[in-house]
Amino acid sequence: MTNKYDLIINKPKFFIPKYNFNYFNVRNNAWEFLIKNKVNKYPLDLRTIAINNNWHICSYNLYCKMNNISIDDLIKKHPSGFTEKYNGLYLI
């Protein structure tokens, strides 16, 4: 007979990837990005940053029309958003 604690104790373990990164490298790249984009106040102006970096903020609807796919398929493939190079522009 199982009790309510068996589900917690015997819960299957999920694989959690370990990432190797250098804190100082990440910090320095973040600062370099902020300086390059002349960020000197918060909240960030994401539209200006996107324009300055030749990025295009693209809705799922527009992306689906451009690529002739359904929104459901796109969300399954990229549930948290996406970045893609398209005709020399980065779409976000």
PDB file of C-alpha atoms in Angstrom:
ATOM      1  CA  MET A   1       0.000   0.000   0.000  1.00  0.00           C
ATOM      2  CA  THR A   2       1.323   3.440  -0.864  1.00  0.00           C
ATOM      3  CA  ASN A   3       0.925   6.553   1.182  1.00  0.00           C
ATOM      4  CA  LYS A   4       0.987  10.205   0.152  1.00  0.00           C
ATOM      5  CA  TYR A   5       4.713  10.501   0.897  1.00  0.00           C
ATOM      6  CA  ASP A   6       5.705   7.751  -1.557  1.00  0.00           C
ATOM      7  CA  LEU A   7       4.962  10.088  -4.456  1.00  0.00           C
ATOM      8  CA  ILE A   8       7.355  12.673  -3.061  1.00  0.00           C
ATOM      9  CA  ILE A   9      10.115  10.234  -2.127  1.00  0.00           C
ATOM     10  CA  ASN A  10       9.873   8.170  -5.313  1.00  0.00           C
ATOM     11  CA  LYS A  11       9.326  11.117  -7.620  1.00  0.00           C
ATOM     12  CA  PRO A  12      11.336  10.605 -10.823  1.00  0.00           C
ATOM     13  CA  LYS A  13      14.399  12.820 -11.106  1.00  0.00           C
ATOM     14  CA  PHE A  14      14.666  15.117 -14.087  1.00  0.00           C
ATOM     15  CA  PHE A  15      17.925  15.829 -15.835  1.00  0.00           C
ATOM     16  CA  ILE A  16      19.151  19.310 -15.001  1.00  0.00           C
ATOM     17  CA  PRO A  17      21.968  20.382 -17.313  1.00  0.00           C
ATOM     18  CA  LYS A  18      25.040  21.938 -15.785  1.00  0.00           C
ATOM     19  CA  TYR A  19      26.375  24.987 -17.531  1.00  0.00           C
ATOM     20  CA  ASN A  20      30.002  25.955 -17.344  1.00  0.00           C
ATOM     21  CA  PHE A  21      30.386  29.687 -17.522  1.00  0.00           C
ATOM     22  CA  ASN A  22      32.793  32.272 -16.315  1.00  0.00           C
ATOM     23  CA  TYR A  23      31.035  34.826 -14.111  1.00  0.00           C
ATOM     24  CA  PHE A  24      33.478  37.602 -14.982  1.00  0.00           C
ATOM     25  CA  ASN A  25      33.132  36.984 -18.716  1.00  0.00           C
ATOM     26  CA  VAL A  26      29.332  37.153 -18.466  1.00  0.00           C
ATOM     27  CA  ARG A  27      29.498  40.285 -16.301  1.00  0.00           C
ATOM     28  CA  ASN A  28      31.957  42.019 -18.642  1.00  0.00           C
ATOM     29  CA  ASN A  29      29.888  41.182 -21.728  1.00  0.00           C
ATOM     30  CA  ALA A  30      26.757  42.521 -20.032  1.00  0.00           C
ATOM     31  CA  TRP A  31      28.500  45.790 -19.150  1.00  0.00           C
ATOM     32  CA  GLU A  32      29.959  46.061 -22.656  1.00  0.00           C
ATOM     33  CA  PHE A  33      26.477  45.609 -24.132  1.00  0.00           C
ATOM     34  CA  LEU A  34      24.978  48.274 -21.834  1.00  0.00           C
ATOM     35  CA  ILE A  35      27.762  50.749 -22.634  1.00  0.00           C
ATOM     36  CA  LYS A  36      27.582  50.071 -26.390  1.00  0.00           C
ATOM     37  CA  ASN A  37      23.831  50.719 -26.322  1.00  0.00           C
ATOM     38  CA  LYS A  38      24.215  53.844 -24.150  1.00  0.00           C
ATOM     39  CA  VAL A  39      21.965  52.433 -21.441  1.00  0.00           C
ATOM     40  CA  ASN A  40      22.133  54.875 -18.543  1.00  0.00           C
ATOM     41  CA  LYS A  41      18.700  54.492 -16.967  1.00  0.00           C
ATOM     42  CA  TYR A  42      16.142  51.864 -16.192  1.00  0.00           C
ATOM     43  CA  PRO A  43      13.777  50.508 -17.312  1.00  0.00           C
ATOM     44  CA  LEU A  44      15.533  49.623 -20.545  1.00  0.00           C
ATOM     45  CA  ASP A  45      14.136  50.971 -23.794  1.00  0.00           C
ATOM     46  CA  LEU A  46      14.040  47.640 -25.631  1.00  0.00           C
ATOM     47  CA  ARG A  47      12.734  49.091 -28.888  1.00  0.00           C
ATOM     48  CA  THR A  48      15.663  51.516 -29.153  1.00  0.00           C
ATOM     49  CA  ILE A  49      18.138  48.738 -28.321  1.00  0.00           C
ATOM     50  CA  ALA A  50      16.561  46.535 -30.997  1.00  0.00           C
ATOM     51  CA  ILE A  51      16.720  49.290 -33.622  1.00  0.00           C
ATOM     52  CA  ASN A  52      20.348  50.148 -32.755  1.00  0.00           C
ATOM     53  CA  ASN A  53      21.360  46.489 -33.175  1.00  0.00           C
ATOM     54  CA  ASN A  54      19.443  45.885 -36.413  1.00  0.00           C
ATOM     55  CA  TRP A  55      17.013  43.555 -34.638  1.00  0.00           C
ATOM     56  CA  HIS A  56      13.309  43.390 -35.454  1.00  0.00           C
ATOM     57  CA  ILE A  57      10.722  42.585 -32.804  1.00  0.00           C
ATOM     58  CA  CYS A  58       8.327  40.291 -34.615  1.00  0.00           C
ATOM     59  CA  SER A  59       4.945  39.022 -33.432  1.00  0.00           C
ATOM     60  CA  TYR A  60       4.145  35.338 -33.672  1.00  0.00           C
ATOM     61  CA  ASN A  61       1.317  36.214 -36.096  1.00  0.00           C
ATOM     62  CA  LEU A  62       3.628  38.046 -38.496  1.00  0.00           C
ATOM     63  CA  TYR A  63       6.314  35.344 -38.270  1.00  0.00           C
ATOM     64  CA  CYS A  64       3.748  32.641 -39.036  1.00  0.00           C
ATOM     65  CA  LYS A  65       2.478  34.542 -42.078  1.00  0.00           C
ATOM     66  CA  MET A  66       6.049  35.063 -43.332  1.00  0.00           C
ATOM     67  CA  ASN A  67       6.874  31.353 -42.970  1.00  0.00           C
ATOM     68  CA  ASN A  68       3.452  29.867 -43.769  1.00  0.00           C
ATOM     69  CA  ILE A  69       3.170  27.906 -40.509  1.00  0.00           C
ATOM     70  CA  SER A  70       0.525  27.774 -37.804  1.00  0.00           C
ATOM     71  CA  ILE A  71       0.874  29.587 -34.504  1.00  0.00           C
ATOM     72  CA  ASP A  72       0.373  26.260 -32.706  1.00  0.00           C
ATOM     73  CA  ASP A  73       3.375  24.758 -34.517  1.00  0.00           C
ATOM     74  CA  LEU A  74       5.508  27.798 -33.741  1.00  0.00           C
ATOM     75  CA  ILE A  75       4.572  27.767 -30.047  1.00  0.00           C
ATOM     76  CA  LYS A  76       5.357  24.056 -29.825  1.00  0.00           C
ATOM     77  CA  LYS A  77       8.752  24.695 -31.391  1.00  0.00           C
ATOM     78  CA  HIS A  78       9.529  27.909 -29.457  1.00  0.00           C
ATOM     79  CA  PRO A  79       7.306  28.162 -26.338  1.00  0.00           C
ATOM     80  CA  SER A  80       9.378  30.931 -24.716  1.00  0.00           C
ATOM     81  CA  GLY A  81      10.107  33.052 -27.774  1.00  0.00           C
ATOM     82  CA  PHE A  82      12.728  32.858 -30.489  1.00  0.00           C
ATOM     83  CA  THR A  83      15.524  34.615 -32.296  1.00  0.00           C
ATOM     84  CA  GLU A  84      16.207  33.936 -35.949  1.00  0.00           C
ATOM     85  CA  LYS A  85      18.224  35.545 -38.706  1.00  0.00           C
ATOM     86  CA  TYR A  86      15.948  36.339 -41.652  1.00  0.00           C
ATOM     87  CA  ASN A  87      17.132  38.262 -44.738  1.00  0.00           C
ATOM     88  CA  GLY A  88      20.017  39.838 -42.796  1.00  0.00           C
ATOM     89  CA  LEU A  89      17.833  40.901 -39.848  1.00  0.00           C
ATOM     90  CA  TYR A  90      17.547  39.243 -36.492  1.00  0.00           C
ATOM     91  CA  LEU A  91      13.917  38.570 -35.617  1.00  0.00           C
ATOM     92  CA  ILE A  92      13.023  38.424 -31.962  1.00  0.00           C
TER      93      ILE A  92
END
